[in-house]
mmCIF file of C-alpha atoms and ligand atoms in Angstrom:
data_model
loop_
_atom_site.group_PDB
_atom_site.id
_atom_site.type_symbol
_atom_site.label_atom_id
_atom_site.label_comp_id
_atom_site.label_asym_id
_atom_site.label_seq_id
_atom_site.Cartn_x
_atom_site.Cartn_y
_atom_site.Cartn_z
ATOM 1 C CA MET M 207 5.234 21.089 18.375
ATOM 2 C CA LEU M 208 7.069 17.746 18.329
ATOM 3 C CA THR M 209 10.752 17.484 19.074
ATOM 4 C CA ILE M 210 12.353 14.411 17.557
ATOM 5 C CA ASP M 211 14.501 12.911 20.317
ATOM 6 C CA ALA M 212 15.341 9.589 18.699
ATOM 7 C CA VAL M 213 14.777 7.471 15.606
ATOM 8 C CA HIS M 214 15.001 3.701 16.003
ATOM 9 C CA LEU M 215 15.341 1.365 13.037
ATOM 10 C CA ARG M 216 14.735 -2.341 13.294
ATOM 11 C CA GLU M 217 14.349 -5.244 10.945
ATOM 12 C CA ILE M 218 11.888 -7.966 11.785
ATOM 13 C CA ASN M 219 11.539 -11.247 9.924
ATOM 14 C CA LEU M 220 8.083 -12.694 9.659
ATOM 15 C CA PRO M 221 6.833 -15.670 7.609
ATOM 16 C CA LEU M 222 3.611 -15.141 5.660
ATOM 17 C CA ALA M 223 0.683 -17.385 6.612
ATOM 18 C CA SER M 224 0.692 -18.490 2.974
ATOM 19 C CA ALA M 225 2.921 -17.787 -0.017
ATOM 20 C CA PHE M 226 1.929 -14.778 -2.169
ATOM 21 C CA GLU M 227 2.692 -15.111 -5.886
ATOM 22 C CA THR M 228 2.494 -12.302 -8.440
ATOM 23 C CA SER M 229 3.975 -11.779 -11.902
ATOM 24 C CA LEU M 230 7.025 -10.418 -10.006
ATOM 25 C CA GLY M 231 7.714 -13.625 -8.075
ATOM 26 C CA VAL M 232 6.794 -15.540 -4.927
ATOM 27 C CA THR M 233 7.015 -14.141 -1.380
ATOM 28 C CA THR M 234 6.971 -16.610 1.521
ATOM 29 C CA ALA M 235 8.414 -14.460 4.308
ATOM 30 C CA ARG M 236 8.911 -10.747 4.797
ATOM 31 C CA ARG M 237 11.944 -8.777 5.963
ATOM 32 C CA ILE M 238 10.388 -5.581 7.293
ATOM 33 C CA LEU M 239 11.922 -2.285 8.373
ATOM 34 C CA LEU M 240 10.025 -0.733 11.280
ATOM 35 C CA ILE M 241 10.600 2.833 12.412
ATOM 36 C CA GLU M 242 10.033 4.135 15.898
ATOM 37 C CA ILE M 243 10.208 7.861 16.555
ATOM 38 C CA GLU M 244 10.459 9.192 20.093
ATOM 39 C CA SER M 245 9.322 12.598 21.247
ATOM 40 C CA ASP M 246 8.842 13.666 24.856
ATOM 41 C CA GLY M 247 8.165 10.141 26.051
ATOM 42 C CA LEU M 248 5.747 9.201 23.243
ATOM 43 C CA THR M 249 6.510 6.725 20.446
ATOM 44 C CA GLY M 250 5.234 6.910 16.884
ATOM 45 C CA TRP M 251 5.539 3.869 14.610
ATOM 46 C CA GLY M 252 6.048 3.568 10.877
ATOM 47 C CA GLU M 253 6.394 0.580 8.572
ATOM 48 C CA CYS M 254 8.529 0.681 5.450
ATOM 49 C CA VAL M 255 6.754 -1.218 2.670
ATOM 50 C CA ALA M 256 9.855 -1.802 0.536
ATOM 51 C CA GLY M 257 10.270 -5.502 -0.245
ATOM 52 C CA GLU M 258 13.323 -7.679 0.165
ATOM 53 C CA HIS M 259 14.164 -7.148 -3.523
ATOM 54 C CA PRO M 260 13.710 -4.068 -5.737
ATOM 55 C CA TYR M 261 11.070 -5.783 -7.879
ATOM 56 C CA PHE M 262 7.884 -3.804 -7.215
ATOM 57 C CA SER M 263 9.800 -0.525 -7.026
ATOM 58 C CA ASP M 264 13.468 0.415 -7.127
ATOM 59 C CA GLU M 265 13.670 0.360 -3.328
ATOM 60 C CA SER M 266 14.401 -2.595 -1.082
ATOM 61 C CA ILE M 267 14.568 -2.939 2.678
ATOM 62 C CA ASP M 268 18.351 -2.569 2.445
ATOM 63 C CA THR M 269 18.306 0.659 0.412
ATOM 64 C CA ALA M 270 15.634 2.015 2.751
ATOM 65 C CA TRP M 271 17.708 1.182 5.831
ATOM 66 C CA PHE M 272 20.786 2.864 4.319
ATOM 67 C CA ILE M 273 18.962 6.044 3.255
ATOM 68 C CA THR M 274 17.099 6.276 6.557
ATOM 69 C CA GLU M 275 20.301 5.925 8.571
ATOM 70 C CA LYS M 276 22.553 8.131 6.447
ATOM 71 C CA GLU M 277 20.225 10.784 5.035
ATOM 72 C CA LEU M 278 16.684 10.921 6.393
ATOM 73 C CA ALA M 279 16.930 10.328 10.145
ATOM 74 C CA PRO M 280 19.751 12.911 10.517
ATOM 75 C CA ARG M 281 17.396 15.508 9.029
ATOM 76 C CA LEU M 282 14.798 14.789 11.730
ATOM 77 C CA LEU M 283 16.906 14.293 14.843
ATOM 78 C CA GLY M 284 16.690 17.153 17.295
ATOM 79 C CA ARG M 285 14.213 19.053 15.137
ATOM 80 C CA GLU M 286 11.013 20.673 16.227
ATOM 81 C CA LEU M 287 8.225 19.843 13.776
ATOM 82 C CA VAL M 288 4.644 21.051 13.504
ATOM 83 C CA GLY M 289 3.693 17.516 12.447
ATOM 84 C CA GLY M 290 4.145 14.892 9.728
ATOM 85 C CA GLY M 291 3.341 17.533 7.117
ATOM 86 C CA ALA M 292 6.750 19.134 7.803
ATOM 87 C CA CYS M 293 8.662 16.041 6.584
ATOM 88 C CA PRO M 294 8.471 16.378 2.769
ATOM 89 C CA LYS M 295 10.310 19.704 2.873
ATOM 90 C CA LEU M 296 13.022 18.299 5.154
ATOM 91 C CA PHE M 297 13.463 15.304 2.825
ATOM 92 C CA ARG M 298 13.236 17.215 -0.473
ATOM 93 C CA GLN M 299 16.983 17.283 -1.144
ATOM 94 C CA ILE M 300 16.945 13.474 -1.389
ATOM 95 C CA ARG M 301 15.538 12.231 -4.656
ATOM 96 C CA GLY M 302 13.344 9.134 -4.723
ATOM 97 C CA HIS M 303 13.427 6.694 -1.791
ATOM 98 C CA ARG M 304 9.760 7.373 -1.203
ATOM 99 C CA MET M 305 9.075 4.211 0.805
ATOM 100 C CA ALA M 306 11.898 5.085 3.206
ATOM 101 C CA LYS M 307 10.563 8.650 3.512
ATOM 102 C CA ALA M 308 6.998 7.431 4.074
ATOM 103 C CA ALA M 309 7.942 5.187 7.010
ATOM 104 C CA LEU M 310 9.453 8.172 8.824
ATOM 105 C CA GLU M 311 6.792 10.690 7.880
ATOM 106 C CA ASN M 312 3.976 8.321 8.852
ATOM 107 C CA ALA M 313 5.639 7.653 12.222
ATOM 108 C CA VAL M 314 5.642 11.416 12.818
ATOM 109 C CA TRP M 315 1.905 11.619 11.984
ATOM 110 C CA ASP M 316 1.299 8.665 14.325
ATOM 111 C CA LEU M 317 3.194 10.498 17.072
ATOM 112 C CA ASP M 318 1.412 13.781 16.405
ATOM 113 C CA ALA M 319 -2.002 12.103 16.701
ATOM 114 C CA GLN M 320 -0.968 10.681 20.072
ATOM 115 C CA GLN M 321 0.344 14.009 21.296
ATOM 116 C CA LYS M 322 -2.865 15.764 20.186
ATOM 117 C CA ARG M 323 -4.898 12.844 21.621
ATOM 118 C CA VAL M 324 -6.946 12.385 18.443
ATOM 119 C CA PRO M 325 -7.446 9.408 16.101
ATOM 120 C CA LEU M 326 -4.900 9.398 13.273
ATOM 121 C CA ALA M 327 -7.765 9.160 10.754
ATOM 122 C CA GLN M 328 -9.168 12.436 12.050
ATOM 123 C CA LEU M 329 -5.772 14.142 11.828
ATOM 124 C CA LEU M 330 -5.523 13.002 8.184
ATOM 125 C CA GLY M 331 -8.941 14.487 7.423
ATOM 126 C CA GLY M 332 -10.851 11.204 7.280
ATOM 127 C CA THR M 333 -14.618 11.107 7.599
ATOM 128 C CA ARG M 334 -15.635 7.458 7.107
ATOM 129 C CA GLN M 335 -16.730 5.339 10.062
ATOM 130 C CA THR M 336 -16.252 2.063 8.193
ATOM 131 C CA ILE M 337 -14.139 1.128 5.202
ATOM 132 C CA ASP M 338 -14.966 -1.365 2.467
ATOM 133 C CA CYS M 339 -12.576 -4.266 2.050
ATOM 134 C CA GLY M 340 -11.504 -6.357 -0.899
ATOM 135 C CA VAL M 341 -8.821 -9.005 -1.238
ATOM 136 C CA SER M 342 -5.906 -9.519 -3.572
ATOM 137 C CA ILE M 343 -5.516 -13.194 -4.442
ATOM 138 C CA GLY M 344 -2.109 -14.374 -5.621
ATOM 139 C CA ILE M 345 -1.423 -16.709 -8.505
ATOM 140 C CA GLN M 346 -2.328 -20.215 -7.311
ATOM 141 C CA PRO M 347 -0.875 -23.669 -8.074
ATOM 142 C CA SER M 348 -4.067 -24.575 -9.963
ATOM 143 C CA GLN M 349 -7.394 -23.234 -11.154
ATOM 144 C CA THR M 350 -9.160 -25.463 -8.619
ATOM 145 C CA ALA M 351 -7.102 -23.986 -5.798
ATOM 146 C CA LEU M 352 -7.979 -20.475 -6.996
ATOM 147 C CA LEU M 353 -11.714 -21.169 -7.089
ATOM 148 C CA GLU M 354 -11.567 -22.599 -3.573
ATOM 149 C CA LYS M 355 -9.707 -19.566 -2.337
ATOM 150 C CA ILE M 356 -12.228 -17.179 -3.906
ATOM 151 C CA ALA M 357 -15.133 -19.118 -2.376
ATOM 152 C CA GLU M 358 -13.472 -18.753 1.041
ATOM 153 C CA GLU M 359 -12.944 -15.003 0.712
ATOM 154 C CA LEU M 360 -16.509 -14.412 -0.525
ATOM 155 C CA GLU M 361 -17.780 -16.489 2.373
ATOM 156 C CA ALA M 362 -15.747 -14.288 4.717
ATOM 157 C CA GLY M 363 -17.606 -11.273 3.301
ATOM 158 C CA TYR M 364 -14.994 -9.483 1.162
ATOM 159 C CA GLN M 365 -16.629 -7.063 -1.259
ATOM 160 C CA ARG M 366 -14.250 -7.343 -4.214
ATOM 161 C CA ILE M 367 -11.926 -10.032 -5.486
ATOM 162 C CA LYS M 368 -8.712 -8.976 -7.227
ATOM 163 C CA LEU M 369 -6.854 -11.651 -9.149
ATOM 164 C CA LYS M 370 -3.140 -11.403 -9.706
ATOM 165 C CA CYS M 371 -2.504 -12.268 -13.336
ATOM 166 C CA LYS M 372 0.254 -12.733 -15.909
ATOM 167 C CA PRO M 373 0.541 -14.243 -19.407
ATOM 168 C CA GLY M 374 -0.676 -17.831 -19.062
ATOM 169 C CA TRP M 375 -2.715 -17.030 -15.915
ATOM 170 C CA ASP M 376 -5.298 -14.660 -17.327
ATOM 171 C CA THR M 377 -8.113 -15.191 -19.863
ATOM 172 C CA LYS M 378 -8.790 -18.847 -18.968
ATOM 173 C CA ILE M 379 -8.776 -18.043 -15.275
ATOM 174 C CA PHE M 380 -11.169 -15.098 -15.700
ATOM 175 C CA GLU M 381 -13.456 -17.370 -17.745
ATOM 176 C CA ALA M 382 -13.549 -19.989 -15.002
ATOM 177 C CA VAL M 383 -14.209 -17.421 -12.283
ATOM 178 C CA ARG M 384 -16.959 -15.686 -14.260
ATOM 179 C CA ALA M 385 -18.570 -19.030 -15.102
ATOM 180 C CA ARG M 386 -19.014 -19.664 -11.375
ATOM 181 C CA TRP M 387 -19.635 -16.076 -10.195
ATOM 182 C CA PRO M 388 -21.065 -13.996 -13.092
ATOM 183 C CA GLU M 389 -21.775 -10.917 -10.985
ATOM 184 C CA ILE M 390 -19.190 -10.459 -8.216
ATOM 185 C CA PRO M 391 -17.029 -7.316 -8.254
ATOM 186 C CA LEU M 392 -13.849 -8.676 -9.837
ATOM 187 C CA SER M 393 -10.608 -7.051 -10.958
ATOM 188 C CA CYS M 394 -7.122 -8.095 -11.981
ATOM 189 C CA ASP M 395 -3.592 -6.842 -11.333
ATOM 190 C CA ALA M 396 -0.745 -7.664 -13.723
ATOM 191 C CA ASN M 397 2.086 -5.798 -11.973
ATOM 192 C CA SER M 398 3.363 -4.698 -15.395
ATOM 193 C CA ALA M 399 3.476 -8.176 -16.948
ATOM 194 C CA TYR M 400 2.233 -7.091 -20.422
ATOM 195 C CA ARG M 401 3.478 -4.983 -23.339
ATOM 196 C CA ILE M 402 1.566 -2.831 -25.804
ATOM 197 C CA GLY M 403 1.737 -5.684 -28.341
ATOM 198 C CA ASP M 404 -0.694 -7.483 -26.022
ATOM 199 C CA ILE M 405 -3.367 -4.806 -26.580
ATOM 200 C CA GLU M 406 -5.779 -7.108 -28.457
ATOM 201 C CA HIS M 407 -5.251 -9.881 -25.919
ATOM 202 C CA ILE M 408 -6.095 -7.524 -23.053
ATOM 203 C CA ALA M 409 -9.082 -6.095 -24.951
ATOM 204 C CA GLU M 410 -10.658 -9.584 -24.870
ATOM 205 C CA TRP M 411 -11.089 -9.119 -21.121
ATOM 206 C CA ASP M 412 -13.802 -6.496 -21.644
ATOM 207 C CA GLN M 413 -16.192 -9.486 -21.854
ATOM 208 C CA PHE M 414 -15.505 -10.285 -18.159
ATOM 209 C CA LYS M 415 -16.829 -6.944 -16.912
ATOM 210 C CA LEU M 416 -13.876 -6.425 -14.600
ATOM 211 C CA GLN M 417 -14.140 -3.458 -12.266
ATOM 212 C CA MET M 418 -10.648 -2.490 -13.463
ATOM 213 C CA ILE M 419 -7.391 -3.795 -14.914
ATOM 214 C CA GLU M 420 -4.521 -2.759 -12.634
ATOM 215 C CA GLN M 421 -1.076 -1.806 -13.974
ATOM 216 C CA PRO M 422 -1.076 -3.996 -17.084
ATOM 217 C CA LEU M 423 1.939 -2.332 -18.769
ATOM 218 C CA TRP M 424 5.363 -0.924 -17.792
ATOM 219 C CA TYR M 425 5.786 0.275 -14.196
ATOM 220 C CA ASP M 426 6.927 3.739 -15.328
ATOM 221 C CA ASP M 427 4.506 4.332 -18.193
ATOM 222 C CA PHE M 428 1.603 6.693 -18.929
ATOM 223 C CA TYR M 429 1.595 6.946 -22.719
ATOM 224 C CA PHE M 430 1.016 3.293 -23.614
ATOM 225 C CA HIS M 431 -1.550 2.909 -20.852
ATOM 226 C CA ALA M 432 -3.444 5.791 -22.500
ATOM 227 C CA LEU M 433 -3.354 3.945 -25.853
ATOM 228 C CA LEU M 434 -4.606 0.817 -24.106
ATOM 229 C CA GLN M 435 -7.352 2.695 -22.211
ATOM 230 C CA LYS M 436 -8.608 4.086 -25.549
ATOM 231 C CA ARG M 437 -9.042 0.505 -26.801
ATOM 232 C CA LEU M 438 -10.838 -0.740 -23.641
ATOM 233 C CA GLU M 439 -14.240 -0.358 -22.044
ATOM 234 C CA THR M 440 -12.811 -1.606 -18.734
ATOM 235 C CA PRO M 441 -11.163 1.126 -16.648
ATOM 236 C CA VAL M 442 -7.393 0.950 -16.324
ATOM 237 C CA CYS M 443 -6.142 1.440 -12.749
ATOM 238 C CA LEU M 444 -2.571 2.604 -12.161
ATOM 239 C CA ASP M 445 -0.515 1.493 -9.182
ATOM 240 C CA GLU M 446 3.279 1.441 -9.808
ATOM 241 C CA SER M 447 3.166 4.363 -12.284
ATOM 242 C CA ILE M 448 1.781 6.895 -9.786
ATOM 243 C CA ARG M 449 4.634 8.294 -7.667
ATOM 244 C CA ASN M 450 3.103 11.620 -6.652
ATOM 245 C CA ARG M 451 0.371 14.178 -7.301
ATOM 246 C CA ARG M 452 1.878 15.354 -10.588
ATOM 247 C CA ASP M 453 1.884 11.786 -11.897
ATOM 248 C CA ALA M 454 -1.779 11.500 -10.926
ATOM 249 C CA LEU M 455 -2.564 14.728 -12.812
ATOM 250 C CA ALA M 456 -0.646 13.548 -15.889
ATOM 251 C CA ALA M 457 -2.302 10.133 -15.858
ATOM 252 C CA ILE M 458 -5.789 11.589 -15.417
ATOM 253 C CA ASP M 459 -5.358 14.288 -18.072
ATOM 254 C CA MET M 460 -3.936 11.783 -20.571
ATOM 255 C CA ASP M 461 -6.685 9.255 -19.739
ATOM 256 C CA SER M 462 -4.011 6.677 -18.868
ATOM 257 C CA CYS M 463 -6.288 5.442 -16.097
ATOM 258 C CA ARG M 464 -9.759 6.044 -14.687
ATOM 259 C CA ILE M 465 -9.042 4.704 -11.194
ATOM 260 C CA ILE M 466 -5.987 5.062 -8.938
ATOM 261 C CA ASN M 467 -4.602 2.537 -6.473
ATOM 262 C CA LEU M 468 -3.194 4.798 -3.750
ATOM 263 C CA LYS M 469 -0.410 3.362 -1.618
ATOM 264 C CA VAL M 470 1.012 5.683 0.981
ATOM 265 C CA GLY M 471 4.487 4.110 0.814
ATOM 266 C CA ARG M 472 4.662 4.353 -2.968
ATOM 267 C CA VAL M 473 3.977 8.111 -2.961
ATOM 268 C CA GLY M 474 6.316 8.953 -0.062
ATOM 269 C CA GLY M 475 4.023 9.433 2.936
ATOM 270 C CA PHE M 476 0.672 10.700 4.145
ATOM 271 C CA SER M 477 1.182 14.286 2.875
ATOM 272 C CA GLU M 478 1.612 13.213 -0.730
ATOM 273 C CA ALA M 479 -1.094 10.537 -0.360
ATOM 274 C CA ILE M 480 -3.578 13.214 0.694
ATOM 275 C CA ALA M 481 -2.444 15.384 -2.246
ATOM 276 C CA VAL M 482 -3.032 12.507 -4.699
ATOM 277 C CA HIS M 483 -6.387 11.746 -3.068
ATOM 278 C CA ASN M 484 -7.502 15.374 -3.400
ATOM 279 C CA ALA M 485 -6.269 15.790 -6.982
ATOM 280 C CA ALA M 486 -8.163 12.652 -8.029
ATOM 281 C CA GLN M 487 -11.288 13.715 -6.141
ATOM 282 C CA GLU M 488 -11.345 17.145 -7.829
ATOM 283 C CA ARG M 489 -11.271 15.371 -11.210
ATOM 284 C CA GLY M 490 -13.895 12.751 -10.416
ATOM 285 C CA ILE M 491 -11.414 9.862 -10.299
ATOM 286 C CA PRO M 492 -11.985 7.327 -7.485
ATOM 287 C CA VAL M 493 -9.066 6.011 -5.464
ATOM 288 C CA TRP M 494 -8.746 2.925 -3.286
ATOM 289 C CA CYS M 495 -6.121 1.930 -0.783
ATOM 290 C CA GLY M 496 -3.560 -0.591 -1.980
ATOM 291 C CA GLY M 497 -1.658 -3.028 0.227
ATOM 292 C CA MET M 498 1.943 -4.214 0.397
ATOM 293 C CA LEU M 499 1.606 -7.288 2.641
ATOM 294 C CA GLU M 500 1.898 -5.020 5.681
ATOM 295 C CA THR M 501 2.039 -6.006 9.320
ATOM 296 C CA GLY M 502 -0.490 -4.401 11.623
ATOM 297 C CA ILE M 503 1.508 -1.181 11.858
ATOM 298 C CA GLY M 504 1.279 -0.385 8.150
ATOM 299 C CA ARG M 505 -2.190 -1.925 7.977
ATOM 300 C CA ALA M 506 -3.447 0.426 10.730
ATOM 301 C CA HIS M 507 -2.063 3.383 8.763
ATOM 302 C CA ASN M 508 -3.794 2.143 5.609
ATOM 303 C CA ILE M 509 -7.050 1.935 7.536
ATOM 304 C CA ALA M 510 -6.685 5.517 8.777
ATOM 305 C CA LEU M 511 -5.939 6.770 5.255
ATOM 306 C CA SER M 512 -8.892 4.837 3.804
ATOM 307 C CA SER M 513 -11.249 6.947 5.910
ATOM 308 C CA LEU M 514 -10.809 9.880 3.492
ATOM 309 C CA GLU M 515 -13.871 10.570 1.388
ATOM 310 C CA ASN M 516 -12.604 9.708 -2.105
ATOM 311 C CA PHE M 517 -11.555 6.179 -1.074
ATOM 312 C CA SER M 518 -14.807 5.150 -2.700
ATOM 313 C CA LEU M 519 -13.942 1.633 -3.897
ATOM 314 C CA PRO M 520 -13.051 -1.385 -1.707
ATOM 315 C CA GLY M 521 -9.313 -1.422 -0.951
ATOM 316 C CA ASP M 522 -6.742 -4.185 -0.532
ATOM 317 C CA VAL M 523 -7.045 -3.653 3.208
ATOM 318 C CA SER M 524 -7.895 -6.981 4.743
ATOM 319 C CA ALA M 525 -7.657 -8.920 7.998
ATOM 320 C CA SER M 526 -4.322 -9.523 9.753
ATOM 321 C CA ALA M 527 -5.047 -13.250 9.791
ATOM 322 C CA ARG M 528 -4.910 -13.465 5.982
ATOM 323 C CA PHE M 529 -1.182 -12.680 6.197
ATOM 324 C CA TRP M 530 0.110 -13.547 9.663
ATOM 325 C CA ALA M 531 -0.312 -16.401 12.117
ATOM 326 C CA GLU M 532 0.044 -13.688 14.751
ATOM 327 C CA ASP M 533 0.215 -9.952 14.067
ATOM 328 C CA ILE M 534 2.354 -7.371 15.918
ATOM 329 C CA ILE M 535 -0.590 -5.184 16.978
ATOM 330 C CA GLU M 536 -3.513 -5.602 19.338
ATOM 331 C CA PRO M 537 -6.297 -6.067 18.592
ATOM 332 C CA GLU M 538 -5.565 -7.646 15.219
ATOM 333 C CA VAL M 539 -7.337 -6.183 12.194
ATOM 334 C CA THR M 540 -10.605 -8.005 11.602
ATOM 335 C CA VAL M 541 -13.183 -7.672 8.862
ATOM 336 C CA SER M 542 -16.938 -8.041 9.411
ATOM 337 C CA ARG M 543 -19.154 -10.561 7.612
ATOM 338 C CA THR M 544 -20.226 -7.666 5.385
ATOM 339 C CA GLY M 545 -16.625 -6.987 4.369
ATOM 340 C CA GLU M 546 -16.040 -3.857 6.397
ATOM 341 C CA ILE M 547 -13.505 -2.626 8.900
ATOM 342 C CA THR M 548 -14.889 -0.355 11.607
ATOM 343 C CA MET M 549 -12.614 2.614 12.183
ATOM 344 C CA PRO M 550 -10.927 2.353 15.559
ATOM 345 C CA THR M 551 -11.883 5.221 17.844
ATOM 346 C CA GLY M 552 -8.805 5.340 20.110
ATOM 347 C CA ILE M 553 -6.131 8.008 19.852
ATOM 348 C CA GLY M 554 -3.277 7.518 17.374
ATOM 349 C CA SER M 555 -3.639 4.551 15.041
ATOM 350 C CA GLY M 556 -6.135 3.025 17.484
ATOM 351 C CA TYR M 557 -4.148 -0.222 17.718
ATOM 352 C CA ARG M 558 -1.582 -1.111 20.381
ATOM 353 C CA VAL M 559 1.859 -2.096 19.153
ATOM 354 C CA ARG M 560 3.121 -5.336 20.757
ATOM 355 C CA ARG M 561 6.675 -4.358 21.579
ATOM 356 C CA ASP M 562 7.478 -7.679 23.287
ATOM 357 C CA ARG M 563 6.543 -9.604 20.180
ATOM 358 C CA ILE M 564 8.460 -7.173 17.958
ATOM 359 C CA GLU M 565 11.567 -7.601 20.154
ATOM 360 C CA SER M 566 11.426 -11.338 19.673
ATOM 361 C CA LEU M 567 11.172 -10.973 15.868
ATOM 362 C CA THR M 568 13.985 -8.410 15.574
ATOM 363 C CA VAL M 569 17.130 -9.432 13.690
ATOM 364 C CA ARG M 570 18.935 -6.057 13.691
ATOM 365 C CA SER M 571 18.350 -2.651 15.197
ATOM 366 C CA LEU M 572 19.916 0.779 15.320
ATOM 367 C CA SER M 573 19.126 3.724 17.596
ATOM 368 C CA LEU M 574 19.907 7.263 16.514
ATOM 369 C CA ARG M 575 19.574 10.008 19.102
ATOM 370 C CA ALA M 576 19.560 13.772 18.821
ATOM 371 C CA ALA M 577 22.805 15.375 19.981
ATOM 372 C CA ALA M 578 20.998 18.623 20.680
ATOM 373 C CA ARG M 579 17.659 20.242 19.909
ATOM 374 C CA VAL M 580 17.533 22.321 16.740
ATOM 375 C CA THR M 581 14.695 24.682 15.973
ATOM 376 C CA ALA M 582 13.461 24.479 12.396
HETATM 377 O O1 OSB C 91 0.506 -4.631 -6.747
HETATM 378 O O2 OSB C 91 -1.017 -4.300 -5.321
HETATM 379 C C1 OSB C 91 0.069 -4.796 -5.620
HETATM 380 C C2 OSB C 91 1.290 -6.898 -2.683
HETATM 381 C C3 OSB C 91 2.663 -6.714 -2.763
HETATM 382 C C4 OSB C 91 3.160 -5.951 -3.795
HETATM 383 C C5 OSB C 91 2.296 -5.362 -4.731
HETATM 384 C C6 OSB C 91 0.931 -5.538 -4.629
HETATM 385 C C7 OSB C 91 0.421 -6.351 -3.615
HETATM 386 C C8 OSB C 91 -1.008 -6.602 -3.518
HETATM 387 C C9 OSB C 91 -1.713 -6.293 -2.245
HETATM 388 O O3 OSB C 91 -1.672 -6.997 -4.431
HETATM 389 C C10 OSB C 91 -1.812 -7.402 -1.266
HETATM 390 C C11 OSB C 91 -2.260 -6.892 0.083
HETATM 391 O O4 OSB C 91 -1.420 -6.332 0.846
HETATM 392 O O5 OSB C 91 -3.445 -7.034 0.383
HETATM 393 MG MG1 MG C 92 -0.922 -3.466 -7.786
#
């Protein structure tokens, strides 16, 4: 049993090593909400993946901070929990705010793994010893810059290249990339930049033999993605649309997608992520682990999750150095020349959190302590 003694919120500001551009906009620095949960002298960490603006989802760091402070943390403080799996029920009264919920729930899992002295991956039910890594490459200033970037990432060993795309940065770009690399595993991610009227335009991409087309249409849609999938040979992959297990079931049954990008923050925490993973596995649908420009804390959690069996395609889980001049964990996440991350074997996430560095990056913090212990 874990008793939640305190929940600490903090915001750190961290510039990205290089700007990341998608159809949603350009990100040059991150404002990140980190969660620390204390129980009997141990500390579990969680990272909230909500962005500075509610562009990817309807959450932002500021809504997440508010909901964590006013609604979620009070439901945990002083409670005795069997583990992270107890969180969804405690949070059920609050609708939405899944990224805020995930940061707390994942911190509880992190803590539980430390208390039980097991690797987090093992606690989650993971079996893989290594995970396969791909990269997501943002929209670049020019086609030449993009080709250089791809060459670099292939040279580094990454097993799959995902190209961010949008109208005007799509067919021509895919043509240029395929002309130079006819066979590499290649995919694209539109972050909902297209509409169903673009169906014939998107269907032209079948010629590029993409591994998948990620979230081409509306962020909250299943129906039109199913119409599009019917017209395509290339598998559609859903990211934004999948909020939980029921969404995964609906999308799979409707043939809205044939692959799922699973992001633990987007679905509200490890419990729901495992539920989505299992539902997809039972139906023969592969999942892969998505990324949200995480620091090492969220990255380490993504690595642990990726060790589950049905994470059978390379994820957007890549080296710390691609995002940060200096990460906030030790050792930093590194990827082998064959594009793999070896699962850490230590207890908990297997990475040490650099509290001194986090302190120096902190721009605001708030500590909430239990008034008394409550038995749930
Ligand atoms: O749609 O997968 C996405 C980054 C921020 C917001 C949305 C997405 C992304 C990525 C992943 O593409 C980048 C990464 O963390 O490796
Ligand atoms: Mg995506």
